[in-house]
Every structure is written in C-alpha cells, then in structure tokens.
Amino acid sequence: MGTTMADNVSTHAGEQVEAHQGSHERSHGCGESCTNRCGCSGQGKGAGHHDHTHTHAHAHAEDHEHEHAGHPHHAGSRSLVDADLLRRFDVAGPRYTSYPTADRFSDRYTADGLVEALKERALSARREEPVSLYVHIPFCESVCYYCACNKVITKHHDRGAPYLEKLKSELALIAEHLPADTPASQLHLGGGSPTFLSDDELARLMELLRSQFELTDDAEVSIEVDPRTVDATRLAALRQMGFNRLSLGIQDFDPDVQRAVHREQSFESVAALMQSARALGFQSINADLIYGLPKQTSASFARTIAQVSALRPDRIALYGYAHLPERFKPQRRIDSEALPTAGDKLQMLSHALSGLMGEGYSYIGMDHFALPEDSLAVAKREGRLQRNFQGYSTQPDRDLIALGVSAISRIGAHYSQNAKDLSTYEEALSAGRLPVERGMTLDDNDLRRRDIIMTLMCQGRLDMQHFERDHGLSFAQEYSAELERLAQLERDGLVTVHDHLIDVTPLGWYFVRAVAMVFDQYFRRPRILQPDEAPVRFSRIL
C-alpha cells in the first residue's frame, strides 16, 4: 500500500477500539473481541441474503481445488513478512466482525426493531435454522490494566444471582417471538469473567438457555476462563454442564509483564489446567496473547510464544495492545514509559508470526492461528470459513441472539445492541422492556458490501461474475472506485484482480483488513458526533 492508501486508512476515526487487548476473539472461531459482541468498543447477511458468501466461496473451491492465492496453506508458507510492509500497514481499521461496524449504530433504533427482526425470522425459512447464542457476564474480581472491556469490578459474588434473574427476564421477552425449542448450534459465554459466577449459577444459566433453545448434537459450547479462578474441579463441573470448548486468557508468561498489567499467573498453573481440560474431553482450547504490553521485549515475548507453543493449544489469538488511557481508565495505571516502541511492537509481531508458523500452526487470518487438524484450519482449507461477532467460525452463517448488558445481536438485516450501563440494562427489564439502546437496519447496499467484505475476509477470493448473478448488477460499474483503489494494493502484491476474480495473495492475507476496507463505504465518510460524544478510534490492523 502506498502513502495515499495508508493515509486514507489512518485518517478516519469511526468505531471504538476493537482489539481490546486479547479478551474475546475466542473459541467459536478463535473468538472475537468484545468490541464485537459485548459492545465494549463497538457485533453477516440479511434476510434472504444468507447464502451469498457461501456460494461465492464454494464455487471457487470446487473449480480450483482451493488453490487460489488467499488459501491459508499458501499464506502459512511465508515465515516472515517484510518489515517495510509491516511499518506501512501499521494503521487503524475495522475488524469486520460486523458490517457496517458498530460505530454506525443509531440510538433511533429501538426495541421495536429487534422485535421486528424476530418476527421476520419467525415468518421466514430461517425459522428452522439454528441460531448462535452469546451471553455477556460483566463481572470480574480484579481489573487487568490493559482491559478495555465492558466490565464491573467487584468481589461481591452475590451480584451474580440478581443478574441471572435479569437474563431470565430478557430471554422471556425474546422467547415471545421465537418458536419453542429453537435449535442453537453455538453458545458462547463471555465477559468480564463468566467464571465469576458460581458453578450452581452457571448450571442455572445453562438450564435457563436450554428451556428455550435446543442445543444441536454438534453444538460448540464455549466459555471464557480466567485461569486464576478455575481449577480441575471447576473444569469438571463446566464439562458436566455441557461446555466443550475453553478460551484461556494468558496474555504473557513473563512475571515482570504480568505484574505491570496486574494479572499474575504461572506457566505451570496454566499447563496443569490445560492438561486437566484435555483429560476431561474438552474438544478445543484457545489461548489469548497480547504483544505491546509494558515491560515486554522482543526476546521476552519470543519466550512466551515458545512456552505457549509447547502447550499446543488448538487455537491462538494474538492481539496488539492499544494504549488509550484517555478512554479506558484502567490503562491509566500503566506506565507509558514502560511500553515498547512502535518498532519493537512490529518486531514482536514479525517474530511471533514466524515463531507460531514454525511450530506448525496454520495462519487463519488477522490475529488467529490454529493447529492444522483443528476444525477452524480445516474449514479455512475447504473454503467454509465464516465470520461473525464471535470471530472466525466453522459454522454456517447464523442469526446471533445475544443476551446481557451491552450484548449485540444480529438477526437478518438487523443489528441491535443492549444498554452498556448495567443499571440502565436492569431498569429496562424491570419495566418489562427489552434493553435495546441502539442498532441498525441494513439496506440493500449495506448487504451487498457486507457480502463482499465477509467473502474477502473469510475466503480470500471474490468471484465478481457470481456476485453479479446474485445481485443483478455490474460489479465494474457499481464498484469502479473500489477497483481503482485495489489497483494500488495489487502493485503492493496484496491482491490480484484478473478476469472475474479478486484474489488475496499469500502476502495479502496478513493485511486482509486493509483489503476489506476498500469496500467499506462508511470508513471514508466522517461520522457526525453528538455534542457529548468523543471521537473514537479503530484498532491497528496489524
């Protein structure tokens, strides 16, 4: 990308920071940051639009046997990305767990919009399709200084039971517009720290969800776990409840770094926990890491990469820390003088990419890696990868019903976000109202662009002829300006545009967010802020 493109990428502020330092792009598909599901910093296809990405991707997979340029086994063959490109693409941009991004949601969207979306689903063919579920548990016992998540710091565990009652009320209001025993193929508990709740409370939550939704036999049932709060006994209880996937927040194993961010846990304790999880039959374990934390050096982070690789988690999420103390109060406790330089961060990223792939991990895209036999890596190879508010996913595109404070649902062409403030969320439910605070209904242009962006983000290839047949328009005419911008990326070696195909190259897969940004009509359109609203920023795309 040349200077002009980089300037365009970095100039426009829009969504709040999405890579909130390794919290939540997790076990559904190497997870997704809490900016996407719980709305801490910011959660694809509308009604009648579900099959387009699938169609585009599989047409190519069948015709070309997955040999197109963006395929992960090609991307994984490159062990080190050119340092100059890393510097040039060290810019801000969306993560595209949704399109449009959450900063474009409006408070003019109300609970009536969510009810309309649920009713539309009930009358459509989608009523028989499984949904994805997300539940946000906001509580944490202690604060991690890097965290930008929507959380409530408290040691009062008696707050869990009243919150469960509010979740019960919210589910009852949603259930009024859903068929009984609606199938669910994904369930994810995020936070905060879901394990803040007691085992009895978690069991009651699972019972509550099962009263309305029927988990499919192959459902992915995952939970985010703070290794400091869980032992083998608790893992056994979680497994008994039906959880089959875990996501562990590791971040860094260096003791100095851990002290600097107020999150201390030993390598030995995490190793023992993972050993127990495997013995209990958990199908997949994800580990979160963060580079760019205070006290980190290239050498110390390389040791962490080696230690984590030795544990062989099925999936690894690697996030870059964004230091925004003016926005996130806990970050004010971090000594900015102890933060690595931008150059050091890029070196950490470069070495981490080569280190993880050298240890046999497949590069899935963006911040995510998986062992070659993991279902996520298999889905990527077979052109079946999807992306939603839980991040990269093996599941077909599903409606997402999200419960809890700040949670974001996506149903058909609707996005709806609950109130971010816990008291506001609780007050709405006490009054018998769905706690929707803002949202958006997508128009046809939004849906078409979402199709393009998700196809590029997941498959690395877009067939323009298939797109034209699906949407009844000329791609070259409708997206002439975007094709001109792609020409610059083609000169940089990130994409190829030929005949009827847009291919992300092996090199371009590392910068796939920049490729997707070309088709984002909102990213270059400044957003009008409310009088009391501060400008917000995207995370870095590397």
XYZ file of C-alpha atoms in Angstrom:
542
model
C 0.000 0.000 0.000
C 1.385 3.364 -0.930
C 1.359 6.526 1.091
C -2.003 7.648 -0.230
C -3.719 4.439 0.779
C -2.092 4.423 4.194
C -3.211 7.994 4.780
C -6.750 7.087 3.823
C -6.714 4.139 6.178
C -5.439 6.025 9.179
C -7.263 9.324 8.791
C -10.820 8.313 9.523
C -11.992 7.674 13.044
C -15.064 5.544 13.412
C -15.585 2.582 15.654
C -14.192 2.224 19.123
C -11.032 0.190 19.614
C -11.837 -3.339 18.556
C -8.795 -5.360 19.532
C -9.302 -4.638 23.165
C -6.104 -6.374 24.124
C -6.802 -10.017 23.781
C -10.027 -10.530 25.613
C -12.637 -12.008 23.422
C -11.907 -13.232 19.968
C -12.165 -16.710 21.219
C -13.242 -20.249 20.980
C -16.013 -20.056 18.422
C -13.643 -19.224 15.695
C -10.633 -18.154 17.555
C -13.127 -15.866 19.123
C -13.836 -12.203 18.543
C -13.036 -9.182 20.545
C -15.545 -7.883 22.995
C -15.929 -4.817 20.878
C -17.972 -7.044 18.703
C -20.230 -8.994 20.979
C -20.483 -7.150 24.248
C -20.073 -3.742 22.661
C -17.258 -2.549 24.870
C -15.750 -0.896 21.888
C -18.072 -1.237 19.228
C -21.264 -7.128 16.516
C -23.478 -11.146 8.430
C -26.056 -11.473 5.918
C -29.530 -10.100 5.916
C -32.857 -11.717 5.273
C -32.769 -13.575 2.005
C -29.038 -12.979 1.851
C -27.562 -15.854 3.805
C -26.173 -17.930 1.000
C -24.153 -15.437 -0.986
C -20.809 -15.694 0.731
C -21.159 -19.439 0.873
C -21.963 -19.576 -2.846
C -19.085 -17.330 -3.876
C -16.578 -19.265 -1.830
C -17.586 -22.768 -2.803
C -17.862 -22.061 -6.468
C -14.176 -21.239 -6.388
C -13.212 -24.076 -4.096
C -14.818 -26.609 -6.406
C -13.442 -25.084 -9.589
C -9.905 -24.515 -8.348
C -9.499 -27.106 -5.592
C -8.672 -24.349 -3.097
C -5.542 -23.286 -4.960
C -6.400 -19.607 -5.085
C -3.893 -17.132 -3.741
C -5.540 -16.406 -0.410
C -5.625 -20.015 0.701
C -4.039 -20.488 4.117
C -1.622 -23.221 3.221
C -0.016 -20.746 0.845
C -0.087 -17.969 3.412
C 1.452 -20.226 6.015
C 4.444 -20.919 3.792
C 5.728 -17.398 4.269
C 7.552 -17.313 7.581
C 8.309 -13.619 7.799
C 6.526 -10.550 6.444
C 8.683 -7.773 5.015
C 9.424 -5.223 7.745
C 8.742 -2.294 5.420
C 5.231 -3.561 4.697
C 4.618 -4.060 8.404
C 5.557 -0.424 9.013
C 3.459 0.875 6.127
C 0.390 -1.055 7.216
C 0.679 -0.186 10.901
C -2.548 1.819 10.591
C -6.023 1.754 12.090
C -9.004 -0.079 10.672
C -12.086 -2.176 11.499
C -12.025 -5.878 12.350
C -15.238 -6.519 10.386
C -16.963 -8.876 12.730
C -19.909 -6.853 11.510
C -20.572 -4.623 8.568
C -21.446 -1.843 8.946
C -19.280 -1.506 12.025
C -20.864 -0.836 15.397
C -19.966 2.854 15.492
C -22.637 3.327 12.809
C -25.416 2.047 15.045
C -28.030 4.666 15.914
C -29.989 5.334 19.083
C -33.010 5.844 16.830
C -33.109 2.071 16.587
C -35.192 0.769 19.495
C -36.512 -2.474 20.931
C -39.236 -2.342 18.283
C -36.541 -3.009 15.673
C -35.394 -6.148 17.476
C -38.987 -7.375 17.782
C -39.460 -6.752 14.057
C -36.302 -8.755 13.313
C -37.503 -11.665 15.457
C -40.922 -11.641 13.799
C -39.322 -11.566 10.331
C -37.239 -14.590 11.265
C -40.296 -16.462 12.560
C -42.051 -15.945 9.204
C -39.064 -16.844 7.036
C -37.354 -20.092 6.076
C -34.686 -19.187 8.629
C -37.039 -20.142 11.461
C -35.872 -23.756 11.074
C -32.172 -22.864 11.040
C -30.064 -22.999 14.219
C -29.063 -19.745 15.864
C -25.866 -18.726 17.618
C -26.128 -17.566 21.229
C -23.937 -15.198 23.215
C -24.325 -14.306 26.896
C -22.315 -11.487 28.464
C -21.318 -11.812 32.116
C -19.765 -8.448 33.033
C -18.270 -9.186 36.460
C -14.572 -9.503 37.341
C -12.936 -9.771 40.761
C -9.940 -7.650 39.793
C -9.009 -5.330 36.980
C -6.387 -6.090 34.349
C -4.807 -2.756 33.499
C -4.803 -3.345 29.734
C -8.525 -4.152 29.600
C -10.979 -2.114 27.523
C -13.881 -4.477 28.126
C -17.364 -3.696 29.391
C -16.973 -4.964 32.931
C -17.957 -4.484 36.561
C -15.130 -4.923 39.055
C -16.435 -6.393 42.300
C -15.607 -9.037 44.876
C -19.278 -9.309 45.831
C -20.296 -12.592 44.243
C -23.846 -12.113 45.489
C -24.342 -9.826 42.481
C -24.447 -12.876 40.239
C -27.910 -14.132 41.229
C -29.790 -10.847 40.540
C -28.045 -10.596 37.167
C -29.227 -14.108 36.299
C -32.790 -13.001 37.052
C -32.410 -10.141 34.563
C -31.069 -12.547 31.946
C -34.129 -14.713 32.599
C -36.400 -11.696 32.050
C -34.613 -10.736 28.841
C -34.846 -14.259 27.476
C -38.562 -14.400 28.281
C -39.180 -11.222 26.292
C -37.237 -12.597 23.318
C -38.932 -16.014 23.587
C -42.299 -14.370 22.945
C -41.222 -14.057 19.307
C -39.348 -17.352 18.860
C -40.640 -20.885 18.301
C -40.183 -23.165 21.297
C -37.029 -25.280 21.219
C -35.339 -23.114 18.594
C -32.155 -25.018 17.656
C -28.806 -23.481 18.603
C -25.500 -24.654 17.131
C -23.255 -22.245 19.044
C -23.276 -20.925 22.581
C -20.572 -18.690 23.990
C -20.256 -17.152 27.455
C -18.044 -14.077 27.552
C -17.305 -11.173 29.814
C -15.971 -9.875 32.085
C -15.229 -13.252 33.572
C -18.054 -15.800 33.205
C -16.374 -17.941 35.860
C -17.145 -15.121 38.328
C -20.473 -16.940 38.650
C -20.550 -19.986 40.896
C -20.955 -23.460 39.455
C -24.562 -23.522 40.646
C -25.247 -20.174 38.953
C -23.639 -21.314 35.710
C -25.685 -24.505 35.841
C -28.871 -22.454 36.322
C -27.909 -20.272 33.358
C -27.421 -23.325 31.164
C -30.768 -24.723 32.310
C -32.403 -21.394 31.502
C -30.966 -21.351 27.983
C -31.932 -24.948 27.349
C -35.516 -24.134 28.351
C -35.841 -22.042 25.183
C -33.152 -23.369 22.865
C -32.307 -26.924 21.858
C -28.553 -27.325 21.537
C -27.731 -29.426 18.480
C -25.737 -32.613 18.907
C -22.653 -30.984 17.395
C -23.102 -27.607 19.101
C -19.990 -25.621 20.011
C -20.484 -24.664 23.663
C -17.682 -22.414 24.846
C -16.754 -20.288 27.819
C -14.043 -17.743 28.531
C -11.956 -18.765 31.512
C -9.664 -16.739 33.729
C -7.017 -19.349 34.652
C -6.594 -17.686 38.047
C -10.178 -18.521 39.038
C -10.517 -22.103 37.798
C -9.060 -25.437 38.864
C -9.540 -29.020 37.702
C -12.646 -29.416 39.858
C -14.331 -26.408 38.272
C -13.337 -27.586 34.811
C -15.029 -30.910 35.539
C -18.195 -29.055 36.561
C -18.115 -26.999 33.355
C -17.705 -30.127 31.284
C -20.639 -31.726 33.100
C -22.772 -28.689 32.195
C -22.069 -29.307 28.518
C -19.223 -26.927 27.760
C -16.878 -28.471 25.208
C -14.574 -25.531 24.392
C -12.436 -23.237 26.523
C -10.684 -19.955 25.929
C -7.876 -19.099 28.348
C -6.611 -15.578 28.846
C -2.821 -15.950 29.036
C -1.561 -12.663 27.534
C 2.100 -13.158 28.575
C 4.049 -15.522 30.819
C 6.810 -13.076 31.754
C 6.477 -12.247 35.504
C 7.557 -8.609 35.036
C 4.946 -8.066 32.355
C 2.277 -9.767 34.440
C 2.992 -7.521 37.411
C 2.915 -4.454 35.163
C -0.616 -5.281 33.977
C -1.922 -6.685 37.290
C -2.519 -10.215 36.021
C -0.188 -12.801 37.545
C -0.417 -16.484 36.679
C 2.355 -19.013 36.267
C 3.182 -21.139 33.257
C 2.929 -24.222 35.469
C -0.615 -23.430 36.617
C -1.844 -22.849 33.050
C -0.100 -26.020 31.854
C -1.798 -28.052 34.586
C -5.159 -26.521 33.705
C -4.770 -27.390 30.032
C -3.745 -30.933 30.914
C -6.886 -31.306 33.024
C -9.065 -29.846 30.268
C -7.779 -32.375 27.776
C -8.273 -35.247 30.193
C -11.872 -34.106 30.681
C -12.540 -34.194 26.952
C -12.787 -30.525 26.019
C -12.706 -30.504 22.220
C -10.838 -27.254 21.698
C -8.693 -24.913 23.788
C -7.918 -21.362 22.700
C -5.171 -19.200 24.205
C -5.107 -15.401 24.056
C -1.828 -13.492 23.829
C -1.053 -9.776 23.692
C 2.008 -8.041 22.306
C 2.897 -4.426 23.076
C 2.354 -4.626 26.852
C 4.548 -2.746 29.346
C 7.889 -4.384 30.152
C 7.660 -6.618 27.080
C 10.694 -7.002 24.854
C 11.130 -8.897 21.631
C 13.174 -11.511 23.500
C 10.717 -11.897 26.385
C 7.724 -12.226 24.085
C 9.572 -14.790 21.978
C 9.906 -16.859 25.166
C 6.156 -16.587 25.751
C 5.469 -17.679 22.164
C 7.725 -20.700 22.684
C 6.058 -21.581 26.003
C 2.539 -21.309 24.583
C 3.512 -23.314 21.504
C 4.823 -26.046 23.795
C 1.380 -26.260 25.439
C -0.180 -26.865 21.986
C -3.486 -25.054 22.397
C -5.703 -25.837 19.423
C -6.081 -22.142 18.616
C -4.146 -18.998 19.435
C -5.370 -15.408 19.266
C -2.565 -12.837 19.060
C -3.616 -9.246 19.735
C -1.790 -5.956 19.691
C -2.241 -3.755 22.752
C -3.724 -0.304 22.076
C -2.840 2.180 24.816
C -5.732 4.639 25.170
C -5.720 5.795 28.799
C -7.870 8.806 27.944
C -10.667 6.379 27.019
C -10.103 3.427 29.325
C -9.491 4.279 32.947
C -7.659 1.051 33.961
C -4.972 1.805 31.377
C -4.013 4.932 33.317
C -2.281 2.634 35.799
C 0.147 1.523 33.085
C 3.489 3.297 32.981
C 3.629 4.621 29.426
C 7.417 4.826 29.690
C 7.495 1.040 30.075
C 5.626 0.427 26.812
C 7.621 -0.933 23.866
C 8.170 1.379 20.905
C 6.204 1.011 17.691
C 9.271 -0.547 16.106
C 9.603 -3.036 18.944
C 5.926 -3.999 18.605
C 6.326 -4.682 14.906
C 9.379 -6.803 15.627
C 7.378 -8.776 18.202
C 4.620 -9.322 15.656
C 7.034 -10.386 12.931
C 8.826 -12.836 15.212
C 5.509 -14.165 16.579
C 4.223 -14.863 13.058
C 7.346 -16.776 12.111
C 7.551 -18.462 15.526
C 3.989 -19.794 15.554
C 4.093 -20.997 11.985
C 7.483 -22.520 12.650
C 5.819 -24.510 15.430
C 3.280 -25.902 12.996
C 0.362 -23.515 13.436
C -1.699 -22.505 10.405
C -2.358 -18.808 9.938
C -6.137 -18.370 9.758
C -6.216 -14.618 9.268
C -5.808 -11.374 11.176
C -4.712 -12.341 14.705
C -5.572 -16.015 14.604
C -3.746 -19.311 14.341
C -4.823 -22.944 14.623
C -3.252 -26.367 14.507
C -3.667 -27.886 11.033
C -6.063 -30.574 12.264
C -8.269 -28.096 14.137
C -11.739 -27.636 12.641
C -11.045 -23.944 12.021
C -7.982 -24.690 9.903
C -9.888 -27.422 8.079
C -12.769 -25.040 7.359
C -10.312 -22.483 6.012
C -8.736 -25.028 3.675
C -12.137 -26.178 2.443
C -13.497 -22.669 1.848
C -16.112 -22.956 4.611
C -14.811 -20.273 6.960
C -17.323 -17.733 8.251
C -17.040 -14.608 10.371
C -19.416 -13.226 12.976
C -19.333 -11.463 16.337
C -17.579 -14.455 17.807
C -14.871 -14.020 15.172
C -13.842 -16.650 12.632
C -16.193 -19.603 12.772
C -16.656 -23.051 11.294
C -20.425 -22.675 11.488
C -22.630 -21.640 8.576
C -23.805 -18.053 8.738
C -26.328 -17.885 11.588
C -28.534 -15.352 13.275
C -26.944 -14.332 16.571
C -29.088 -13.769 19.653
C -27.088 -12.021 22.367
C -28.154 -11.588 25.987
C -26.779 -9.407 28.743
C -25.544 -5.907 29.285
C -24.034 -4.335 26.125
C -24.543 -7.537 24.069
C -25.073 -7.176 20.317
C -27.457 -9.349 18.313
C -27.540 -9.823 14.555
C -30.790 -11.125 13.162
C -31.316 -10.969 9.422
C -30.637 -7.421 8.268
C -30.790 -6.049 11.829
C -28.138 -5.264 14.414
C -29.288 -4.395 17.945
C -27.204 -3.562 20.983
C -28.284 -3.674 24.613
C -27.612 -0.864 27.058
C -23.943 -0.695 28.030
C -24.636 0.558 31.545
C -25.693 -2.183 33.947
C -28.248 -0.080 35.817
C -29.871 1.081 32.547
C -29.995 -2.520 31.341
C -31.626 -3.665 34.594
C -34.112 -0.765 34.690
C -35.425 -1.561 31.207
C -36.018 -5.199 32.127
C -37.654 -4.262 35.429
C -40.083 -2.177 33.363
C -40.788 -5.163 31.104
C -38.878 -3.752 28.108
C -36.121 -5.232 26.002
C -32.963 -3.292 26.942
C -32.066 -2.244 23.377
C -30.088 1.002 23.305
C -29.101 1.325 19.653
C -28.865 -0.598 16.412
C -29.255 -0.515 12.654
C -31.319 -1.964 9.824
C -29.185 -2.609 6.755
C -30.283 -1.529 3.272
C -29.516 -3.403 0.052
C -26.232 -1.530 -0.475
C -25.094 -2.428 3.054
C -25.986 -6.083 2.469
C -24.083 -6.239 -0.809
C -20.989 -4.658 0.713
C -21.223 -6.947 3.727
C -21.270 -9.881 1.331
C -18.085 -8.642 -0.391
C -16.228 -7.864 2.834
C -17.084 -11.134 4.570
C -16.192 -13.145 1.471
C -12.780 -11.484 1.236
C -12.170 -11.762 4.993
C -13.078 -15.453 5.107
C -12.251 -16.942 1.721
C -9.678 -14.566 0.268
C -11.406 -14.699 -3.098
C -14.398 -12.977 -4.658
C -15.921 -14.135 -7.944
C -17.354 -10.987 -9.490
C -19.456 -12.927 -12.003
C -21.147 -14.935 -9.258
C -21.696 -11.715 -7.337
C -23.317 -10.102 -10.376
C -25.671 -13.054 -10.837
C -26.640 -12.978 -7.164
C -27.249 -9.241 -7.020
C -28.255 -8.310 -10.567
C -25.761 -5.531 -11.172
C -22.470 -4.829 -12.950
C -19.602 -5.142 -10.474
C -17.265 -2.977 -12.567
C -19.797 -0.163 -12.760
C -21.044 -0.337 -9.173
C -17.567 -0.570 -7.627
C -15.369 1.270 -10.120
C -13.788 3.468 -7.437
C -13.053 0.435 -5.275
C -11.392 -1.368 -8.178
C -9.155 1.658 -8.681
C -8.089 1.507 -5.041
C -7.473 -2.221 -5.346
C -5.025 -1.465 -8.152
C -2.678 0.120 -5.600
C -2.894 -2.956 -3.387
C -2.207 -5.085 -6.440
C 1.002 -3.123 -7.083
C 1.948 -3.827 -3.463
C 1.447 -7.539 -4.051
C -1.534 -7.907 -1.694
C -4.217 -8.798 -4.231
C -4.587 -9.857 -7.842
C -7.520 -8.705 -9.953
C -7.881 -10.664 -13.160
C -10.719 -11.905 -15.345
C -13.653 -12.127 -12.946
C -11.703 -12.815 -9.729
C -10.347 -10.763 -6.835
C -7.764 -12.871 -5.009
C -5.989 -12.046 -1.770
C -2.366 -13.152 -2.207
C -0.402 -15.140 0.382
C 1.249 -11.884 1.455
C -2.045 -10.001 1.366
C -3.650 -12.414 3.806
C -1.652 -10.756 6.599
C -3.239 -7.434 5.619
C -6.730 -8.684 4.771
C -8.363 -5.943 6.854
C -6.824 -3.349 4.530
C -8.256 -5.220 1.534
C -11.730 -5.312 3.082
C -11.564 -1.620 3.963
C -11.565 -0.773 0.255
C -15.257 -1.744 0.097
C -16.330 -0.030 3.341
C -18.421 2.955 2.282
C -18.624 4.278 5.852
C -14.939 4.220 6.655
C -14.213 7.226 4.447
C -17.386 9.019 5.481
C -16.865 11.121 8.636
C -19.481 10.455 11.274
C -21.362 13.350 12.889
C -20.764 13.182 16.630
C -23.290 14.076 19.290
C -22.413 17.097 21.498
C -21.315 14.888 24.415
C -19.688 12.220 22.248
C -15.926 11.877 21.946
C -14.241 10.721 18.743
C -13.380 7.041 18.851
C -10.714 5.033 17.111
C -10.208 1.686 15.454
C -7.543 -0.759 16.485
C -4.378 -1.142 14.402
C -4.840 -3.597 11.557
C -1.613 -5.427 12.499
